[in-house]
């Protein structure tokens, strides 16, 4: 799903648009499977009782609430979290009912680094750390293909013609 063009400035293009890595959905999927299995087992136990209809209704209501809380909410949260690199800035948006976000202009980024442990390397994700003009570095966890995003973001920062460190980026030295 492309990031909405209406939220971009004139001439701004999306370079990378990512959701958190799918590994963040492993626990909600396992919770769903366990809840369904436990619900079916308990429904079988309740069916032998004289008040089985009320038991099924109670189990269904409790199971439904648990499925929404432990599986559906994390799925929607994952789907509504966006890490976007454009030609002008890095954007991070998250939230369902109340949204929050941060924008870091490319010209304000001082350094970009990544880190990932063994599990993250196996899954192909990691943490992207961006140091900008602010006091502390900002960490973005569970970025898929973090090394590629790091490399691409580094190129975007260094190719920026408005960068103070490269005032003559378009100027080629003359060869003698």
C-alpha positions as a printed NumPy array, in Angstrom:
array([[  0.   ,   0.   ,   0.   ],
       [  1.516,   3.333,  -1.064],
       [  1.765,   6.203,   1.374],
       [ -0.915,   8.84 ,   0.605],
       [  0.388,  11.446,  -1.83 ],
       [ -1.844,  14.073,  -0.19 ],
       [  0.433,  14.   ,   2.879],
       [  3.56 ,  14.775,   0.854],
       [  4.957,  18.177,  -0.087],
       [  5.189,  19.393,  -3.672],
       [  7.93 ,  17.484,  -5.469],
       [  8.396,  15.034,  -2.601],
       [  8.595,  11.368,  -3.588],
       [  8.384,   8.223,  -1.459],
       [ 11.634,   6.257,  -1.558],
       [ 10.803,   3.568,   1.041],
       [  7.539,   2.706,   2.782],
       [  7.615,  -0.067,   5.389],
       [  5.46 ,  -1.486,   8.147],
       [  7.145,  -3.16 ,  11.125],
       [  8.549,  -6.602,  10.379],
       [  6.03 ,  -9.469,  10.309],
       [  7.763, -11.053,  13.318],
       [  5.763,  -8.635,  15.479],
       [  2.653, -10.584,  14.453],
       [  3.916, -14.006,  15.618],
       [  2.639, -13.596,  19.19 ],
       [ -0.841, -12.35 ,  18.129],
       [ -1.219, -15.272,  15.679],
       [ -0.149, -17.784,  18.346],
       [ -2.554, -16.15 ,  20.822],
       [ -5.373, -16.494,  18.269],
       [ -4.631, -20.174,  17.678],
       [ -4.392, -20.908,  21.403],
       [ -7.615, -19.031,  22.133],
       [ -9.507, -20.885,  19.407],
       [ -8.152, -24.232,  20.608],
       [ -8.933, -23.491,  24.252],
       [-12.373, -22.176,  23.304],
       [-13.223, -25.336,  21.37 ],
       [-11.99 , -27.532,  24.212],
       [-13.994, -25.602,  26.811],
       [-17.083, -25.588,  24.563],
       [-16.829, -29.386,  24.426],
       [-16.64 , -29.556,  28.209],
       [-19.607, -27.179,  28.649],
       [-21.794, -29.13 ,  26.208],
       [-22.197, -31.932,  28.764],
       [-23.592, -29.556,  31.398],
       [-27.259, -28.666,  31.825],
       [-26.528, -24.952,  31.405],
       [-24.54 , -25.404,  28.164],
       [-26.271, -22.583,  26.24 ],
       [-25.342, -19.967,  28.854],
       [-21.832, -21.461,  29.019],
       [-21.418, -21.177,  25.253],
       [-22.591, -17.567,  25.304],
       [-20.172, -16.73 ,  28.133],
       [-17.3  , -18.546,  26.436],
       [-18.075, -16.839,  23.137],
       [-18.162, -13.382,  24.726],
       [-14.96 , -13.951,  26.705],
       [-13.216, -15.558,  23.729],
       [-14.302, -12.737,  21.426],
       [-12.942, -10.098,  23.79 ],
       [ -9.641, -11.95 ,  24.157],
       [ -9.279, -12.417,  20.397],
       [ -9.896,  -8.71 ,  19.8  ],
       [ -7.492,  -7.656,  22.578],
       [ -4.679, -10.15 ,  21.921],
       [ -4.889, -10.621,  18.132],
       [ -6.931,  -8.008,  16.306],
       [ -5.604,  -4.908,  18.101],
       [ -1.915,  -5.802,  17.445],
       [ -2.746,  -6.541,  13.794],
       [ -4.429,  -3.165,  13.323],
       [ -1.581,  -1.436,  15.195],
       [  0.941,  -3.142,  12.882],
       [ -1.035,  -2.149,   9.798],
       [ -1.31 ,   1.498,  10.852],
       [  2.388,   1.918,  11.699],
       [  4.357,   3.445,   8.837],
       [  8.077,   4.063,   8.383],
       [  8.512,   6.238,   5.3  ],
       [ 11.634,   7.677,   3.694],
       [ 10.982,  10.357,   1.119],
       [ 13.29 ,  12.556,  -0.904],
       [ 12.924,  15.281,   1.747],
       [ 12.375,  13.608,   5.139],
       [ 12.006,  10.491,   7.259],
       [  8.496,   9.995,   8.637],
       [  7.221,   7.632,  11.305],
       [  3.495,   7.365,  12.022],
       [  1.72 ,   5.061,  14.447],
       [ -1.615,   4.73 ,  16.157],
       [ -5.198,   3.842,  15.471],
       [ -7.531,   6.056,  17.464],
       [ -4.889,   8.572,  18.501],
       [ -2.067,   9.008,  16.025],
       [  1.446,  10.193,  16.68 ],
       [  4.342,  10.785,  14.379],
       [  7.71 ,  12.299,  13.84 ],
       [  9.318,  13.899,  10.785],
       [ 13.065,  14.327,  10.411],
       [ 14.193,  16.523,   7.506],
       [ 17.044,  15.02 ,   5.493],
       [ 19.124,  18.146,   6.026],
       [ 18.976,  17.633,   9.817],
       [ 20.21 ,  14.028,   9.829],
       [ 23.778,  13.781,  11.121],
       [ 24.277,  10.018,  11.022],
       [ 22.438,   6.786,  10.362],
       [ 23.282,   3.406,  11.834],
       [ 21.604,   0.072,  12.35 ],
       [ 21.843,  -2.742,  14.838],
       [ 20.462,  -6.243,  14.921],
       [ 21.113,  -9.326,  16.998],
       [ 21.077, -12.934,  15.938],
       [ 17.274, -13.306,  15.905],
       [ 16.868, -10.076,  13.94 ],
       [ 19.498, -11.23 ,  11.434],
       [ 17.658, -14.524,  10.952],
       [ 14.4  , -12.662,  10.301],
       [ 16.037,  -9.946,   8.189],
       [ 15.117,  -6.959,  10.329],
       [ 16.651,  -4.679,  12.923],
       [ 16.729,  -1.306,  14.589],
       [ 17.521,   1.821,  12.604],
       [ 19.118,   4.619,  14.64 ],
       [ 18.993,   8.152,  13.278],
       [ 21.01 ,  10.909,  14.907],
       [ 19.747,  14.34 ,  14.028],
       [ 20.103,  17.835,  15.387],
       [ 18.031,  16.76 ,  18.404],
       [ 19.583,  15.774,  21.735],
       [ 19.269,  12.004,  21.557],
       [ 19.269,   9.481,  18.692],
       [ 15.89 ,   8.162,  17.575],
       [ 15.489,   4.386,  17.289],
       [ 13.03 ,   2.69 ,  14.95 ],
       [ 12.579,  -0.976,  15.907],
       [ 11.703,  -3.947,  13.686],
       [ 12.472,  -2.303,  10.338],
       [ 12.418,  -4.976,   7.59 ],
       [ 15.627,  -5.207,   5.512],
       [ 17.266,  -2.698,   7.857],
       [ 20.66 ,  -2.857,   6.128],
       [ 19.138,  -1.907,   2.769],
       [ 17.085,   0.885,   4.353],
       [ 20.218,   2.114,   6.158],
       [ 22.217,   2.169,   2.941],
       [ 19.444,   3.882,   0.992],
       [ 18.888,   6.475,   3.711],
       [ 22.622,   7.155,   3.9  ],
       [ 22.688,   7.77 ,   0.14 ],
       [ 19.646,  10.06 ,   0.369],
       [ 21.289,  12.102,   3.135],
       [ 24.585,  12.443,   1.283],
       [ 23.008,  13.14 ,  -2.105],
       [ 21.008,  16.054,  -0.718],
       [ 22.151,  19.201,  -2.573],
       [ 20.921,  21.415,   0.3  ],
       [ 23.253,  19.701,   2.765],
       [ 25.578,  22.125,   4.546],
       [ 28.478,  19.667,   4.322],
       [ 28.278,  19.445,   0.534],
       [ 27.552,  23.009,  -0.609],
       [ 28.74 ,  22.295,  -4.161],
       [ 27.222,  18.832,  -4.634],
       [ 26.371,  19.505,  -8.26 ],
       [ 29.807,  20.968,  -9.008],
       [ 32.319,  18.606, -10.59 ],
       [ 36.018,  19.415, -10.166],
       [ 37.918,  20.16 , -13.373],
       [ 40.522,  17.677, -14.467],
       [ 43.864,  18.957, -15.706]])
